[in-house]
Structure formats: structure tokens, C-alpha cells
PDB file of C-alpha atoms in Angstrom:
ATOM      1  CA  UNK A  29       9.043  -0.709 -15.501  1.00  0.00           C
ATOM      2  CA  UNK A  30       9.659   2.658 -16.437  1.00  0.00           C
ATOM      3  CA  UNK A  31      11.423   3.009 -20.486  1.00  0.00           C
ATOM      4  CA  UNK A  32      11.982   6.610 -20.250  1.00  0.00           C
ATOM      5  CA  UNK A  33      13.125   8.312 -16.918  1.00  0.00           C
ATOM      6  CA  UNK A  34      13.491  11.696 -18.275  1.00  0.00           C
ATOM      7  CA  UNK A  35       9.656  11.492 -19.158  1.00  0.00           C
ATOM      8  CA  UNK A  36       8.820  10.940 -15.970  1.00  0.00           C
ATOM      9  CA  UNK A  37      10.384  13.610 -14.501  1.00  0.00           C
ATOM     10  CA  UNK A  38       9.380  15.616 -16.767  1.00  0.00           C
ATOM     11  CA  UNK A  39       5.684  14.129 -16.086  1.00  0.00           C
ATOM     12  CA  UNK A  40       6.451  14.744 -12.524  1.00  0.00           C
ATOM     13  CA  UNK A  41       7.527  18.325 -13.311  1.00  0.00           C
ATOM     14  CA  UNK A  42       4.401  19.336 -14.656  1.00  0.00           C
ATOM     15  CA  UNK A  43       1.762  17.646 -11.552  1.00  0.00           C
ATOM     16  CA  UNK A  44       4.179  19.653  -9.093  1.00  0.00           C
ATOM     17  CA  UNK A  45       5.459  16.616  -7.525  1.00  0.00           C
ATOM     18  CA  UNK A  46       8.716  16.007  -5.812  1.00  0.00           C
ATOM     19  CA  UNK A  47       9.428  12.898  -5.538  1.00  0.00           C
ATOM     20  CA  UNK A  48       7.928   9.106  -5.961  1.00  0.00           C
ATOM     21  CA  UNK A  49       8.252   6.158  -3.798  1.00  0.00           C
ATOM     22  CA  UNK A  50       9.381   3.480  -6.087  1.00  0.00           C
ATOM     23  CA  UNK A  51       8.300   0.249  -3.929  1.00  0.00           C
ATOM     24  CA  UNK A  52       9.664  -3.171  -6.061  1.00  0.00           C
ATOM     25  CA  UNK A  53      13.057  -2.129  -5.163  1.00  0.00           C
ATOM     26  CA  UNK A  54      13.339  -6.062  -4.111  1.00  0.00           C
ATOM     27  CA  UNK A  55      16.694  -7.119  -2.898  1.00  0.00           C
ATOM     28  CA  UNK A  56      20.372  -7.565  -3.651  1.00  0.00           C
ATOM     29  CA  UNK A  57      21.268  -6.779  -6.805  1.00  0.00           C
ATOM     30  CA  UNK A  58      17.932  -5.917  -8.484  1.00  0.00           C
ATOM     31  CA  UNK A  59      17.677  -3.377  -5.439  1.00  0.00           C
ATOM     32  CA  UNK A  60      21.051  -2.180  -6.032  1.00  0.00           C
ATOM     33  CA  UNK A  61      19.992  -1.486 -10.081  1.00  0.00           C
ATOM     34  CA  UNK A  62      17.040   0.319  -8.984  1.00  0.00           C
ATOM     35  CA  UNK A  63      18.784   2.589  -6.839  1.00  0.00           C
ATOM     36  CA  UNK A  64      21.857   3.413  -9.512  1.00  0.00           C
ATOM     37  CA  UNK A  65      18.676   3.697 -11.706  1.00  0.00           C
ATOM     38  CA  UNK A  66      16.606   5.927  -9.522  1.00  0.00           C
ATOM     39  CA  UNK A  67      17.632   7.393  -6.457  1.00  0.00           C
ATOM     40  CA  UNK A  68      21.462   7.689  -7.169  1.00  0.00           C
ATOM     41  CA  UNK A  69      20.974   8.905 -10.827  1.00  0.00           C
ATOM     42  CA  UNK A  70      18.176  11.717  -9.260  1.00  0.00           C
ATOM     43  CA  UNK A  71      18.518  13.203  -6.105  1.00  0.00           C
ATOM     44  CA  UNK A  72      15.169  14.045  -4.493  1.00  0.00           C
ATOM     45  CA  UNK A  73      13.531  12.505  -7.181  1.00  0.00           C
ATOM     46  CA  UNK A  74      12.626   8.822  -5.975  1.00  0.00           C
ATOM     47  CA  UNK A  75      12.886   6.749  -2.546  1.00  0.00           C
ATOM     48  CA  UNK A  76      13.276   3.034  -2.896  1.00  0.00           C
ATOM     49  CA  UNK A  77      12.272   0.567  -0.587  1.00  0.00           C
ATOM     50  CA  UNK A  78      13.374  -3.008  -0.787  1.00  0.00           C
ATOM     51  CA  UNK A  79      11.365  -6.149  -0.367  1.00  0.00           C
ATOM     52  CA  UNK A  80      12.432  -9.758   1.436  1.00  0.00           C
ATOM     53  CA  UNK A  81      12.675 -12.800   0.100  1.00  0.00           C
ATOM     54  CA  UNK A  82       9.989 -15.106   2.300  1.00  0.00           C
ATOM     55  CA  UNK A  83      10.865 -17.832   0.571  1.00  0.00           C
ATOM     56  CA  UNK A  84      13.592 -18.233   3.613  1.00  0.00           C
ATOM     57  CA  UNK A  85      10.520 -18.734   5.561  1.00  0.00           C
ATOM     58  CA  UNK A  86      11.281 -22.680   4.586  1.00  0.00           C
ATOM     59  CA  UNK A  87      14.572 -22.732   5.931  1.00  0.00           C
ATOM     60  CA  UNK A  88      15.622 -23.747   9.223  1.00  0.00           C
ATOM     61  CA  UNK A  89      18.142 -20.645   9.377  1.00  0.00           C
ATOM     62  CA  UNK A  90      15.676 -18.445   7.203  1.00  0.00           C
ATOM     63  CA  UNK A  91      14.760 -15.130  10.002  1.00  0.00           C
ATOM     64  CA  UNK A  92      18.340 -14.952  10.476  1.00  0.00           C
ATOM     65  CA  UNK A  93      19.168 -14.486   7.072  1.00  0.00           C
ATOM     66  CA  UNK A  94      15.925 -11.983   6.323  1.00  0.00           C
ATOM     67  CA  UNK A  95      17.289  -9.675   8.977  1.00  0.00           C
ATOM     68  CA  UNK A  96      20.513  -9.811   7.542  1.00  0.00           C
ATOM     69  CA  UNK A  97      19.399  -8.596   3.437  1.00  0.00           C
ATOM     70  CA  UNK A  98      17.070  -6.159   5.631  1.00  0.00           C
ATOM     71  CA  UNK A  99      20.375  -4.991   7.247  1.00  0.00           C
ATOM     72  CA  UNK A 100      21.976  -5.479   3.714  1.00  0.00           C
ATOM     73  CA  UNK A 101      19.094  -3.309   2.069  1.00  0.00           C
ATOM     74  CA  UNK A 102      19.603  -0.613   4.203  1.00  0.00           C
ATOM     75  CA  UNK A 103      23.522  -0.614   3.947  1.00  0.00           C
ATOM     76  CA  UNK A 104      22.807  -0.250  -0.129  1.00  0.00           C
ATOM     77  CA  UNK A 105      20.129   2.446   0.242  1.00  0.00           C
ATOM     78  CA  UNK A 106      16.877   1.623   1.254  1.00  0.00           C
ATOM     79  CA  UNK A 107      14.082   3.633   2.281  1.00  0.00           C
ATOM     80  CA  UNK A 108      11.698   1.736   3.801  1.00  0.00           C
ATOM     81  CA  UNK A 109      10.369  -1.420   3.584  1.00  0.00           C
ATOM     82  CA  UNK A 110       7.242  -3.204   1.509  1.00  0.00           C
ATOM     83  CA  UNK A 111       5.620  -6.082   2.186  1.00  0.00           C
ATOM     84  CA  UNK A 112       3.138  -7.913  -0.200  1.00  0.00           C
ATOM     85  CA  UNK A 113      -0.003  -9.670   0.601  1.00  0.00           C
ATOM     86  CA  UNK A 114       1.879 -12.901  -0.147  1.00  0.00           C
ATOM     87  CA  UNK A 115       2.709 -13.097   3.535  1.00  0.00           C
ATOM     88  CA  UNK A 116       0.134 -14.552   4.797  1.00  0.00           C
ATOM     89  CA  UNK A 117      -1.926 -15.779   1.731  1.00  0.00           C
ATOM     90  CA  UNK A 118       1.298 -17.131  -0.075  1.00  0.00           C
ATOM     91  CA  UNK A 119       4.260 -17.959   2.115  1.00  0.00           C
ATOM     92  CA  UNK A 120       4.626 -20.969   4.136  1.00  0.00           C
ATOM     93  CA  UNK A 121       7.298 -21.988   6.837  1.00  0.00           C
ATOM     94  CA  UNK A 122       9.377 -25.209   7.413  1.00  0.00           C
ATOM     95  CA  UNK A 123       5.849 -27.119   8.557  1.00  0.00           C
ATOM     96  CA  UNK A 124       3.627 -26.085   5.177  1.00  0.00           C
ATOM     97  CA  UNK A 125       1.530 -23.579   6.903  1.00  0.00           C
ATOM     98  CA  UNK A 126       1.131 -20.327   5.866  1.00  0.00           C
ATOM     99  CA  UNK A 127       3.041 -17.598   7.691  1.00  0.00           C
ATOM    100  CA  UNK A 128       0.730 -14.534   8.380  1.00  0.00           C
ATOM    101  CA  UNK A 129       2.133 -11.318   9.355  1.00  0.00           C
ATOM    102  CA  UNK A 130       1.390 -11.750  12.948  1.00  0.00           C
ATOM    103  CA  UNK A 131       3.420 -14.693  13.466  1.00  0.00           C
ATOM    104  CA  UNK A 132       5.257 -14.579  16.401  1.00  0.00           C
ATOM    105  CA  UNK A 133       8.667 -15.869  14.218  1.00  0.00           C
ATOM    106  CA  UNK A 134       8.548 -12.808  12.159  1.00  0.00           C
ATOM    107  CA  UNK A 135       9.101 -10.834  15.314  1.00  0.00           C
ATOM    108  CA  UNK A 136      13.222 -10.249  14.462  1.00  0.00           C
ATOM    109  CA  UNK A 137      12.820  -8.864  11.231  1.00  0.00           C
ATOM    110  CA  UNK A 138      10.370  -5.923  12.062  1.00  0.00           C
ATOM    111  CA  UNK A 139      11.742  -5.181  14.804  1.00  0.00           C
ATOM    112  CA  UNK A 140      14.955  -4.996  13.080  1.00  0.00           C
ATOM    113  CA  UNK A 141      13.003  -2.962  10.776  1.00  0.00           C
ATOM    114  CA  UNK A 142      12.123   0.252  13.533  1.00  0.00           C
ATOM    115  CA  UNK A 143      15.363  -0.236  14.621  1.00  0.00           C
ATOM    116  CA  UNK A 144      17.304   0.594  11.108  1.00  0.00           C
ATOM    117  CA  UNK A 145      14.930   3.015  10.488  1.00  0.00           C
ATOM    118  CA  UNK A 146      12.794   1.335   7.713  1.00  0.00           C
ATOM    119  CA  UNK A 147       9.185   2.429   7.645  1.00  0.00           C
ATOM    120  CA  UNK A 148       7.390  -0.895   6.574  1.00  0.00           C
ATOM    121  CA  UNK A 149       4.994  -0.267   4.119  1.00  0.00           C
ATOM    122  CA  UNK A 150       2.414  -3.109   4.639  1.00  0.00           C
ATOM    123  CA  UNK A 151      -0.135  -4.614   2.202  1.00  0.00           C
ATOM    124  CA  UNK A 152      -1.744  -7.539   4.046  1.00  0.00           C
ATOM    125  CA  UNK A 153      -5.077  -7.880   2.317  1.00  0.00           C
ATOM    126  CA  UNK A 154      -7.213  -7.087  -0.413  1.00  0.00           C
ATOM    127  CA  UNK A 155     -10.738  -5.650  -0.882  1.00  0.00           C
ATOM    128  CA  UNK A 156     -13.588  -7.346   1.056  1.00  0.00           C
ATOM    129  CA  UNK A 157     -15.423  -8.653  -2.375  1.00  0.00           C
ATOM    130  CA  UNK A 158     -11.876 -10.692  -3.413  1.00  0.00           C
ATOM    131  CA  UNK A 159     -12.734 -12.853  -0.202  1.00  0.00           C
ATOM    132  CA  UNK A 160     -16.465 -12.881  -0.433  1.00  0.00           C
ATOM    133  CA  UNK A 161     -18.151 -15.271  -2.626  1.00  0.00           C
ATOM    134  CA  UNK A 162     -17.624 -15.095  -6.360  1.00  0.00           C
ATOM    135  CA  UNK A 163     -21.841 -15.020  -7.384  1.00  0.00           C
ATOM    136  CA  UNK A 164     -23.780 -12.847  -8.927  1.00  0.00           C
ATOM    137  CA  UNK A 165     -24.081 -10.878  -5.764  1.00  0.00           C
ATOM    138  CA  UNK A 166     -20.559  -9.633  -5.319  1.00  0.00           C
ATOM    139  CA  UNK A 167     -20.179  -6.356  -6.565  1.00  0.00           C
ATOM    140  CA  UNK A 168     -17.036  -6.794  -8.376  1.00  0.00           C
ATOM    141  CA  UNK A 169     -17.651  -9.801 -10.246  1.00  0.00           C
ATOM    142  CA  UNK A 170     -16.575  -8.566 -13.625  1.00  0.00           C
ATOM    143  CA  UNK A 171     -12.765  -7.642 -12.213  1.00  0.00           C
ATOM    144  CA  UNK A 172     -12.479 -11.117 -10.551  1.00  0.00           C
ATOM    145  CA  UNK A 173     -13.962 -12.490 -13.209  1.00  0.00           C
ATOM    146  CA  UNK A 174     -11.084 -11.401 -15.464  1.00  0.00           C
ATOM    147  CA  UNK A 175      -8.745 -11.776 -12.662  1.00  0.00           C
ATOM    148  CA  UNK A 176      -9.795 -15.000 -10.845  1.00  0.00           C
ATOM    149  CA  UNK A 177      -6.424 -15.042  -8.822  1.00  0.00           C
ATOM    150  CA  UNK A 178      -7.312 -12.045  -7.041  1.00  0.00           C
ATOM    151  CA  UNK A 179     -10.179 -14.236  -5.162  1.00  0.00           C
ATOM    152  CA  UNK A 180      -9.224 -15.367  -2.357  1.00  0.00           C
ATOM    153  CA  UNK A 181     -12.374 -16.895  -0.957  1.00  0.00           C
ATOM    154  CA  UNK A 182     -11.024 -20.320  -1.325  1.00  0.00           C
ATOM    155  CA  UNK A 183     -11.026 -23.266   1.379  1.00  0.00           C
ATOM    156  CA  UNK A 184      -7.101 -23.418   2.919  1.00  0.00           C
ATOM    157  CA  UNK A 185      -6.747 -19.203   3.218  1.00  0.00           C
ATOM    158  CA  UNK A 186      -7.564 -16.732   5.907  1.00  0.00           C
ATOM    159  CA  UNK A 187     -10.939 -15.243   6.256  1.00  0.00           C
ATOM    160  CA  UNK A 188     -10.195 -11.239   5.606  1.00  0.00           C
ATOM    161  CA  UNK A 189     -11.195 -10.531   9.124  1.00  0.00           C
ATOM    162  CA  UNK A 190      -8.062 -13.056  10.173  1.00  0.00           C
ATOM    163  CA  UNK A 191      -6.066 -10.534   7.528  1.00  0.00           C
ATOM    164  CA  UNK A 192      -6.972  -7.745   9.703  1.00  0.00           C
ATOM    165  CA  UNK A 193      -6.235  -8.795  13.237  1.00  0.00           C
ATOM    166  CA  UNK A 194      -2.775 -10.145  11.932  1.00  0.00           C
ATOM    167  CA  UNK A 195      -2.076  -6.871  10.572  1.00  0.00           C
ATOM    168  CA  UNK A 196      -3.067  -5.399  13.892  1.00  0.00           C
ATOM    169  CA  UNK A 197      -1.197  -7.733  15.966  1.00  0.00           C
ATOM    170  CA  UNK A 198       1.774  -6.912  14.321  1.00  0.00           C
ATOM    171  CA  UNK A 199       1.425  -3.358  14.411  1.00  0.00           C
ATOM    172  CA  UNK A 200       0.892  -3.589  17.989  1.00  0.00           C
ATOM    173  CA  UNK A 201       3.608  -5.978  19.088  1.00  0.00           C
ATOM    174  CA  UNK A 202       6.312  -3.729  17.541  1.00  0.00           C
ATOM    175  CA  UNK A 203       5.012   0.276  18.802  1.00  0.00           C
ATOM    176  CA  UNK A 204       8.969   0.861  17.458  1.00  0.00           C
ATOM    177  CA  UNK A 205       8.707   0.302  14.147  1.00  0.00           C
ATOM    178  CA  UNK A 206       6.486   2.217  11.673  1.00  0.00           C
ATOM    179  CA  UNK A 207       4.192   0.844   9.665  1.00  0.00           C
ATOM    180  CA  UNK A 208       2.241   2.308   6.575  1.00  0.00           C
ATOM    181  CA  UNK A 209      -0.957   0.046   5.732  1.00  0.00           C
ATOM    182  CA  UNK A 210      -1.291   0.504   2.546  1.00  0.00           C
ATOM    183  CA  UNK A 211      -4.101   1.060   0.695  1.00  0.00           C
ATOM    184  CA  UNK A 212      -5.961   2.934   3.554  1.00  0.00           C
ATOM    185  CA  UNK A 213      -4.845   0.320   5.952  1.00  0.00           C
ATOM    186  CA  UNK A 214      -6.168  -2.514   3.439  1.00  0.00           C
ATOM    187  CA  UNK A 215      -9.572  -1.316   4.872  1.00  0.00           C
ATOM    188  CA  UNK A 216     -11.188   1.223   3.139  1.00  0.00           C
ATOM    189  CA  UNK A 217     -14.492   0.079   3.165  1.00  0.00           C
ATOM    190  CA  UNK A 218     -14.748   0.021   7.310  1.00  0.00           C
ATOM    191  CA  UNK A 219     -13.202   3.397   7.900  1.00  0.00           C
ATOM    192  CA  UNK A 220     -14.347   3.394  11.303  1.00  0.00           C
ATOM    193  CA  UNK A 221     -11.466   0.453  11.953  1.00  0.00           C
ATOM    194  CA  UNK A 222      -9.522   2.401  10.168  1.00  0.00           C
ATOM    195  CA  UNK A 223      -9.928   5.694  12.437  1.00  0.00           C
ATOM    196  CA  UNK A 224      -9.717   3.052  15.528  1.00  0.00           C
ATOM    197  CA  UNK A 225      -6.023   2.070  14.274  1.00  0.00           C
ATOM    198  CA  UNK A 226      -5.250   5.201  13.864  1.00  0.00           C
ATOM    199  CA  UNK A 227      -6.461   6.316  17.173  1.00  0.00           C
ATOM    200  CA  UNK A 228      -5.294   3.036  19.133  1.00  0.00           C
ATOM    201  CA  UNK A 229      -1.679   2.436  17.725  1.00  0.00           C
ATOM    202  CA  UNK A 230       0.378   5.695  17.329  1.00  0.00           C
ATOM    203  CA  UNK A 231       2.993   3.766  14.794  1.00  0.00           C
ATOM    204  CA  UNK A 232       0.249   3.160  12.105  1.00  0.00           C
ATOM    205  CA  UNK A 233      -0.585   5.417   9.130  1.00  0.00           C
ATOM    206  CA  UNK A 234      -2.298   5.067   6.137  1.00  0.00           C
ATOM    207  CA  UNK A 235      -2.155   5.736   2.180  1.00  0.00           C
ATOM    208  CA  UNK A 236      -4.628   6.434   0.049  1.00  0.00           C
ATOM    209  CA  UNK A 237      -3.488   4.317  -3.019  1.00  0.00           C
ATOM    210  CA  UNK A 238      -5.518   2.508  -5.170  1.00  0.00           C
ATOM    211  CA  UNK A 239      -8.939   3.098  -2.986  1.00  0.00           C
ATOM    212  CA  UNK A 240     -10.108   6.366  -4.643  1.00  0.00           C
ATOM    213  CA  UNK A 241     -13.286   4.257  -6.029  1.00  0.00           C
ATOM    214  CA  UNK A 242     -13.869   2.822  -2.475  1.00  0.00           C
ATOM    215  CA  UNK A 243     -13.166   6.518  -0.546  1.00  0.00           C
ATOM    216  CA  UNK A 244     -15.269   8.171  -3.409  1.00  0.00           C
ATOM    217  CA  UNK A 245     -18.731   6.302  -2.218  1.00  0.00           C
ATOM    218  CA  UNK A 246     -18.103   7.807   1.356  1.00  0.00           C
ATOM    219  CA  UNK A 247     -17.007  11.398   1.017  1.00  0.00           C
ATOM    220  CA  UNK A 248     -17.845  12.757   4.112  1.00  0.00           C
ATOM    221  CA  UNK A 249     -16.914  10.029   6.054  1.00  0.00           C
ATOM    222  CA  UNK A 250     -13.484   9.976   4.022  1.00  0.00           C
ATOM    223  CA  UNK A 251     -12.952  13.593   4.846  1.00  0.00           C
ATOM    224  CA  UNK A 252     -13.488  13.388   8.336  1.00  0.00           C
ATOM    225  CA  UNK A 253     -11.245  10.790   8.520  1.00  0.00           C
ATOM    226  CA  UNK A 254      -8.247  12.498   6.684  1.00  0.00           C
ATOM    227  CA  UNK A 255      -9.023  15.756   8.332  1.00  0.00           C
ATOM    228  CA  UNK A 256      -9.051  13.722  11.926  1.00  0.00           C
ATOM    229  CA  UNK A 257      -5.628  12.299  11.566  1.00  0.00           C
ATOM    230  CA  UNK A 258      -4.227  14.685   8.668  1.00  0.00           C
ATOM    231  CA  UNK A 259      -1.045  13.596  10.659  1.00  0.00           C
ATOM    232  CA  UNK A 260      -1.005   9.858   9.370  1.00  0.00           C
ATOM    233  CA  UNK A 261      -2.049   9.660   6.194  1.00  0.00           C
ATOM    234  CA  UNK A 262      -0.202  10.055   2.765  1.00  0.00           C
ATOM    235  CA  UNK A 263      -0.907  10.066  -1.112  1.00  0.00           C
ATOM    236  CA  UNK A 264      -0.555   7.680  -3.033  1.00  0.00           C
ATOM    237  CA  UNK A 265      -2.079   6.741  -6.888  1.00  0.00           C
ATOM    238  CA  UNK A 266      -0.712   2.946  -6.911  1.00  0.00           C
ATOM    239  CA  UNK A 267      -0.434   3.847 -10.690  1.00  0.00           C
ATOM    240  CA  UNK A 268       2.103   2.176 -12.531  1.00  0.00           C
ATOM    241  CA  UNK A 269       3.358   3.638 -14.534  1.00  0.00           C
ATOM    242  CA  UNK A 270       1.969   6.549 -13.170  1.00  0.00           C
ATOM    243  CA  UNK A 271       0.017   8.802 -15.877  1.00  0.00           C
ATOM    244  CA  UNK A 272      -1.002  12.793 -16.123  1.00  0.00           C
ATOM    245  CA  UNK A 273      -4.761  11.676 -16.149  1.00  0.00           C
ATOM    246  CA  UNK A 274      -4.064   9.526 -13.020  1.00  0.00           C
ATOM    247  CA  UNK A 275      -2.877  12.763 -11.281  1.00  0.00           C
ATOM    248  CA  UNK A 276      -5.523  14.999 -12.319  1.00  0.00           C
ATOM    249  CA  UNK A 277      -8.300  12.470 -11.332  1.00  0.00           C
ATOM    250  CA  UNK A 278      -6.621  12.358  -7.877  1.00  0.00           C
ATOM    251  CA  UNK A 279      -6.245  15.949  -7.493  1.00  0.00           C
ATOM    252  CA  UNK A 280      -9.688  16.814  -8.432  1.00  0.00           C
ATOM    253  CA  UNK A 281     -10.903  13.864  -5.760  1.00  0.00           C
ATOM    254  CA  UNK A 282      -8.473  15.632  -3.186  1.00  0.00           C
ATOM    255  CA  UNK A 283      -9.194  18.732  -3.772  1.00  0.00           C
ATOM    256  CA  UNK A 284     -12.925  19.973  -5.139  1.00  0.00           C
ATOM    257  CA  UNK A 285     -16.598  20.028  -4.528  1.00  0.00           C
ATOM    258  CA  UNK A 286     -17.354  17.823  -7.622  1.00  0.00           C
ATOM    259  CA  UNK A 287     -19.680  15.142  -7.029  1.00  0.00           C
ATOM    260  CA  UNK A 288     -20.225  11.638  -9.418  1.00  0.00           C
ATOM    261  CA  UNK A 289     -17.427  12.024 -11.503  1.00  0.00           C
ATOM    262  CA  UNK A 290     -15.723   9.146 -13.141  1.00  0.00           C
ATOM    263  CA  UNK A 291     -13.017   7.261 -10.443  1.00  0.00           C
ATOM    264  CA  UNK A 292     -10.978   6.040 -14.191  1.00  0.00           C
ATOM    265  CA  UNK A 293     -11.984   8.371 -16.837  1.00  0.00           C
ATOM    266  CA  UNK A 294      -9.600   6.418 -19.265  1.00  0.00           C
ATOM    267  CA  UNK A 295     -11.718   3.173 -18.766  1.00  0.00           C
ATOM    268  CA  UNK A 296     -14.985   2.382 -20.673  1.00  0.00           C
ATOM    269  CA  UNK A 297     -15.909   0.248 -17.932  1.00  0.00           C
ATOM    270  CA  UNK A 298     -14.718   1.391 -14.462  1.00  0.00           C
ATOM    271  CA  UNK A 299     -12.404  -1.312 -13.671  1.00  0.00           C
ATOM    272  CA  UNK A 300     -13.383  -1.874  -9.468  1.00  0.00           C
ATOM    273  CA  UNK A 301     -17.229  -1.048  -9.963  1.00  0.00           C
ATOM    274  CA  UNK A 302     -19.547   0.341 -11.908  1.00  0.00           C
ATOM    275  CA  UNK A 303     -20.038   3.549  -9.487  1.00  0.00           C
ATOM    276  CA  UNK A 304     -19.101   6.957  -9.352  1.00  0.00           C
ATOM    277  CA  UNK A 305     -17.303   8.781  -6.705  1.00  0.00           C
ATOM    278  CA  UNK A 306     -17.494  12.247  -5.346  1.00  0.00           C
ATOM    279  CA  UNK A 307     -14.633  14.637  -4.083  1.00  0.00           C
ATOM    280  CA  UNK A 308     -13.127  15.921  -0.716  1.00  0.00           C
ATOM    281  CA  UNK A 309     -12.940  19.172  -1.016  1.00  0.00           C
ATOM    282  CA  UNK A 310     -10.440  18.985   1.997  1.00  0.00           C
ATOM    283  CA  UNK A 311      -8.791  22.158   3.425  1.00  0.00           C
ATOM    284  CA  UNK A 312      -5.528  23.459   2.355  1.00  0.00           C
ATOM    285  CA  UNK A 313      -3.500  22.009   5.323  1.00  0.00           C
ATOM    286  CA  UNK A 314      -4.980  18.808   5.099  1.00  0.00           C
ATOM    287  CA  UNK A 315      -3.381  18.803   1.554  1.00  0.00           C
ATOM    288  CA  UNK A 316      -0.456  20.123   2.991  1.00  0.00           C
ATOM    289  CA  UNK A 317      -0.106  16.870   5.429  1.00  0.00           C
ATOM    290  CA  UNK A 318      -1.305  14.296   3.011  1.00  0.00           C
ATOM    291  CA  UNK A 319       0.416  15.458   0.110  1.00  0.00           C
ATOM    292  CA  UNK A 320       4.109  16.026   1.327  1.00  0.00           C
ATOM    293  CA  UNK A 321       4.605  16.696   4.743  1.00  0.00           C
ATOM    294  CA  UNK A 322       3.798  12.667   6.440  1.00  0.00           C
ATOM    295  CA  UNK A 323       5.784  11.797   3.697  1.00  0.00           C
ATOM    296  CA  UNK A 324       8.615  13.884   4.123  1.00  0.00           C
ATOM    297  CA  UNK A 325       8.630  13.562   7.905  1.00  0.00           C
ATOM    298  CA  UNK A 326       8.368   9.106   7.897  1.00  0.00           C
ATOM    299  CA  UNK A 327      11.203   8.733   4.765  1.00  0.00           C
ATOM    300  CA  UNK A 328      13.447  11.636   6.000  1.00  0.00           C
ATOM    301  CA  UNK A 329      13.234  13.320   2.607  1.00  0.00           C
TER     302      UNK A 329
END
């Protein structure tokens, strides 16, 4: 995904930042590339985490063997864990059914995960609008539009509300293992569930990838949050590959008093709504937290 290494350190270099979390480390052999490519070849610089294969899901022997390349990923290197929205809107087991993240089943492998250490790193839904009706009243028409895959309002998937009390049923039926819900906990348009995860289940956290357009509408309410549990939640741009103005739009979000500036100052048409957002202007140990410090403390870096 990424041509030239050395240019992304030396992107890196220039935004002050450390390290990145590479997450499609996938399995096997592709995870061991990334790592020889990555982590091995720069020390410090990046933190893989691997991915699972649900396909085994079909096979009678198939939790077994996902424990065992979770066990196998972590012998090779792995930092953590990710896990896609295709379990639960994807994935199916031995009966045809779709396999949400909840599933009783899935209980070896993330338990397995708290016990090798592996922070799972969980993205288990997607914005309200990709499940709501696709009319002229949903407000991001135009992206699903050009992406009709990303709807998911279709007859044989969960509701998004089903999405969210799997993802909270697993959190809560494994208080040993941690979990990062990505993109502030695939929520970040009800932060007040978000706040109640946080508040409820003491192995959650958040990151704050990919939702800057949805956490710029509710400033206030998006500060208070992160200021609230400055302890749990962690950067993130969800930019691939990752680019100087992607940085500097986060930053200024982050860390100023400017209000309705452009959430993708690169794109003629903002590509998750036509809105502005407006910054945090949080504190500098909030930044402290959410910048490094969760991070460092949850990877061991």
C-alpha cells in the first residue's frame, strides 16, 4: 500500500509522529511480509496487527484453528488484533447464518485474544445513514450513491442497533480482553452511548478515525467527551495512505478554536456531507492522552 517507506517516515518526521499502527497486517505469510516490511525493518516506527480468516467460520473445526493463527500471529509479531465489519454483515457459519460478533462460538478466540495480549481493534458497523434508507432524505446520499455497497439497509442484515448491542455483548462477556471500537466506538453520532461504554465497561476505548466530519458537528459535546475519558481514547486519521494535509486538518480539529472549516480541504465536494466542522480546542493533557500516551500504554510501545 505504501511505494516508498522512506517517504513516509520522512512524512512522519515532519507531523512529529512516532509511530503508525499499520492494521491489514492479515495473516501468515502476508503478515509475516508486513512485519519484515514494517516493524522489523523500523524499530518504533510501525505496530502491526493481524487479521483472521472467518472464512473458518464454515468449518466444523474452524474456532480451533482461528485461535491457533491468533496464537500463530502473535508468535510472528503481532500487535493487536483488527476485526472488520464483515463479521457480522459478511461471514456466515456451518448453518448459512451470519456470525455477528456477539456470538457465543466466537467466545475462544477473544478470549484467547486478552489472554496473548492482543488489543482487538473492533470495527463492527458503519455510519447510521449506510443502514437508513437510501432516499432523498438521507444525508449522505451522494457517497452511497457512488458507493452502493456501503448500504447496508437491505432485507437479510442486521438493523445497526443489532450492530451495537453485539459489539457490546462482546465487550462485556470478555472484561479480559481489550477492545478498541474503532471509529469512536462505530458510534459517533450518539456520543452519549458512547460515554455510557466508556463509563460501563472498563476494557473499551475508542479512536477517533475517520469521524472528524461526524465529531466536527458536535464540538462541545465531542470535547467533553474526550476530556471525560482522556484515558480511553486515541488518534487516529484512517488515512491511507496517510497525507501531510490529512495531519494538519486533524491537528487543527484537535487542537484550535477555529470554527466551520473544511473536514477534507483536498475535496471539491466533502466526501461524508456537505457540512462543515468546528475544532476542539482541547487542553494540552488531553492531547497528551489522545495523541500518544493510550496508545503507548494498550500496544506496549
Amino acid at each position: 500500500m505504501v511505494p516508498d517507506v522512506s517517504g513516509l517516515l520522512a512524512l512522519m518526521d515532519g507531523h512529529d509522529v512516532r509511530s503508525i499502527v499499520n492494521l491489514d497486517g492479515m495473516w501468515g505469510e502476508e503478515l509475516a511480509a508486513n512485519l519484515d516490511r514494517y516493524d522489523r525493518a523500523h524499530p518504533g516506527r510501525f505496530l502491526t496487527f493481524c487479521q483472521l480468516d472467518w472464512n473458518l467460520l464454515r468449518e466444523r473445526d474452524g474456532i480451533e484453528r482461528l485461535v491457533r493463527s491468533l496464537e500463530h500471529s502473535r508468535m510472528l509479531g503481532a500487535r493487536g488484533l483488527k476485526v472488520w465489519k464483515t463479521l457480522g454483515l459478511h461471514y456466515t457459519g456451518p448453518d448459512g447464518r451470519l456470525v455477528l460478533p456477539d456470538d457465543p462460538r466466537l467466545g475462544p478466540v477473544f478470549a484467547a485474544a486478552g489472554e496473548l495480549g492482543l488489543p482487538v481493534l473492533i470495527h463492527t458497523a458503519d455510519p447510521v445513514a449506510f443502514f437508513a434508507p437510501l432516499d432523498r432524505h438521507n444525508e449522505r446520499l451522494e457517497e452511497l450513491l457512488s458507493q452502493p455497497d456501503w448500504h447496508f439497509g437491505r432485507p437479510g442484515l442486521p438493523t445497526f442497533d443489532r450492530l451495537m448491542d453485539a459489539l457490546e455483548g462482546l465487550v462485556a462477556a470478555h472484561p479480559g480482553t481489550t477492545f478498541i471500537g474503532a471509529h469512536v466506538g462505530c458510534n459517533a453520532e450518539d456520543l452519549g452511548w458512547v460515554g455510557r461504554m466508556l463509563d460501563e465497561h472498563a476494557n473499551f476505548h475508542v479512536d477517533i478515525a475517520g469521524r472528524l466530519a461526524e465529531l466536527g458537528r458536535r464540538p462541545r459535546e465531542t470535547a467533553a467527551l474526550l476530556t471525560r475519558h482522556r484515558d480511553r481514547v486515541l488518534f487516529g486519521t484512517d488515512a491511507f495512505p496517510v497525507t501531510a494535509s490529512a495531519y494538519r486538518t486533524h491537528f487543527r480539529f484537535l487542537e484550535t478554536a477555529d470554527e466551520h472549516f473544511p473536514y477534507a480541504p483536498e475535496e471539491e465536494v466533502p466526501p461524508q456531507g456537505r457540512w462543515a466542522v468546528s475544532a476542539l480546542d482541547l487542553p494540552a493533557d488531553v492531547l497528551e492522552k489522545v495523541y500518544s500516551e493510550n496508545a503507548r500504554r494498550l500496544l506496549g510501545a
